[in-house]
């Protein structure tokens, strides 16, 4: 759901990533799963490096 919200509000990072995938001919499902994976990677990096989460 977070990825869908990000592409709807045209998030500068995730929205642009999603639009680039779609313009390269990827289907909706492939593009949204790639966007979800990118979001998880970003959140994982924040959880590892931010002292508030450790």
PDB file of C-alpha atoms in Angstrom:
ATOM      1  CA  UNK A   1       0.000   0.000   0.000  1.00  0.00           C
ATOM      2  CA  UNK A   2       2.859   2.381   0.748  1.00  0.00           C
ATOM      3  CA  UNK A   3       4.268   1.929  -2.744  1.00  0.00           C
ATOM      4  CA  UNK A   4       0.872   2.586  -4.319  1.00  0.00           C
ATOM      5  CA  UNK A   5       0.539   5.783  -2.293  1.00  0.00           C
ATOM      6  CA  UNK A   6       4.039   6.859  -3.299  1.00  0.00           C
ATOM      7  CA  UNK A   7       3.314   6.534  -7.005  1.00  0.00           C
ATOM      8  CA  UNK A   8      -0.086   8.224  -6.670  1.00  0.00           C
ATOM      9  CA  UNK A   9       1.320  11.337  -4.980  1.00  0.00           C
ATOM     10  CA  UNK A  10       4.273  11.324  -7.375  1.00  0.00           C
ATOM     11  CA  UNK A  11       6.978  10.820  -4.737  1.00  0.00           C
ATOM     12  CA  UNK A  12      10.239  12.247  -6.154  1.00  0.00           C
ATOM     13  CA  UNK A  13      12.202   9.029  -5.592  1.00  0.00           C
ATOM     14  CA  UNK A  14       9.762   6.137  -5.815  1.00  0.00           C
ATOM     15  CA  UNK A  15       7.332   7.792  -8.223  1.00  0.00           C
ATOM     16  CA  UNK A  16      10.103   8.640 -10.655  1.00  0.00           C
ATOM     17  CA  UNK A  17      11.510   5.116 -10.367  1.00  0.00           C
ATOM     18  CA  UNK A  18       8.073   3.604 -11.069  1.00  0.00           C
ATOM     19  CA  UNK A  19       7.431   5.904 -14.044  1.00  0.00           C
ATOM     20  CA  UNK A  20      10.842   5.080 -15.525  1.00  0.00           C
ATOM     21  CA  UNK A  21      10.075   1.362 -15.326  1.00  0.00           C
ATOM     22  CA  UNK A  22       6.643   1.838 -16.922  1.00  0.00           C
ATOM     23  CA  UNK A  23       8.078   3.967 -19.727  1.00  0.00           C
ATOM     24  CA  UNK A  24      10.616   1.206 -20.398  1.00  0.00           C
ATOM     25  CA  UNK A  25       7.733  -1.181 -21.101  1.00  0.00           C
ATOM     26  CA  UNK A  26       7.417  -3.007 -17.766  1.00  0.00           C
ATOM     27  CA  UNK A  27       3.950  -4.159 -16.785  1.00  0.00           C
ATOM     28  CA  UNK A  28       2.147  -2.678 -13.780  1.00  0.00           C
ATOM     29  CA  UNK A  29       2.838  -5.715 -11.597  1.00  0.00           C
ATOM     30  CA  UNK A  30       6.549  -5.865 -12.378  1.00  0.00           C
ATOM     31  CA  UNK A  31       6.975  -2.126 -11.857  1.00  0.00           C
ATOM     32  CA  UNK A  32       5.057  -2.048  -8.557  1.00  0.00           C
ATOM     33  CA  UNK A  33       6.953  -5.052  -7.143  1.00  0.00           C
ATOM     34  CA  UNK A  34      10.262  -3.414  -8.075  1.00  0.00           C
ATOM     35  CA  UNK A  35       9.082  -0.212  -6.376  1.00  0.00           C
ATOM     36  CA  UNK A  36       8.088  -2.153  -3.252  1.00  0.00           C
ATOM     37  CA  UNK A  37      11.497  -3.807  -3.188  1.00  0.00           C
ATOM     38  CA  UNK A  38      13.223  -0.432  -3.504  1.00  0.00           C
ATOM     39  CA  UNK A  39      11.105   0.928  -0.626  1.00  0.00           C
ATOM     40  CA  UNK A  40      12.025  -2.063   1.560  1.00  0.00           C
ATOM     41  CA  UNK A  41      15.714  -1.530   0.764  1.00  0.00           C
ATOM     42  CA  UNK A  42      15.479   2.142   1.764  1.00  0.00           C
ATOM     43  CA  UNK A  43      13.650   1.310   5.003  1.00  0.00           C
ATOM     44  CA  UNK A  44      16.179  -1.407   5.837  1.00  0.00           C
ATOM     45  CA  UNK A  45      19.068   1.033   5.381  1.00  0.00           C
ATOM     46  CA  UNK A  46      17.346   3.560   7.648  1.00  0.00           C
ATOM     47  CA  UNK A  47      16.731   0.897  10.295  1.00  0.00           C
ATOM     48  CA  UNK A  48      20.388  -0.154  10.225  1.00  0.00           C
ATOM     49  CA  UNK A  49      21.943   3.316  10.333  1.00  0.00           C
ATOM     50  CA  UNK A  50      19.556   5.495  12.339  1.00  0.00           C
ATOM     51  CA  UNK A  51      20.261   5.261  16.089  1.00  0.00           C
ATOM     52  CA  UNK A  52      16.576   5.792  16.873  1.00  0.00           C
ATOM     53  CA  UNK A  53      15.852   2.316  15.485  1.00  0.00           C
ATOM     54  CA  UNK A  54      18.679   0.402  17.173  1.00  0.00           C
TER      55      UNK A  54
END
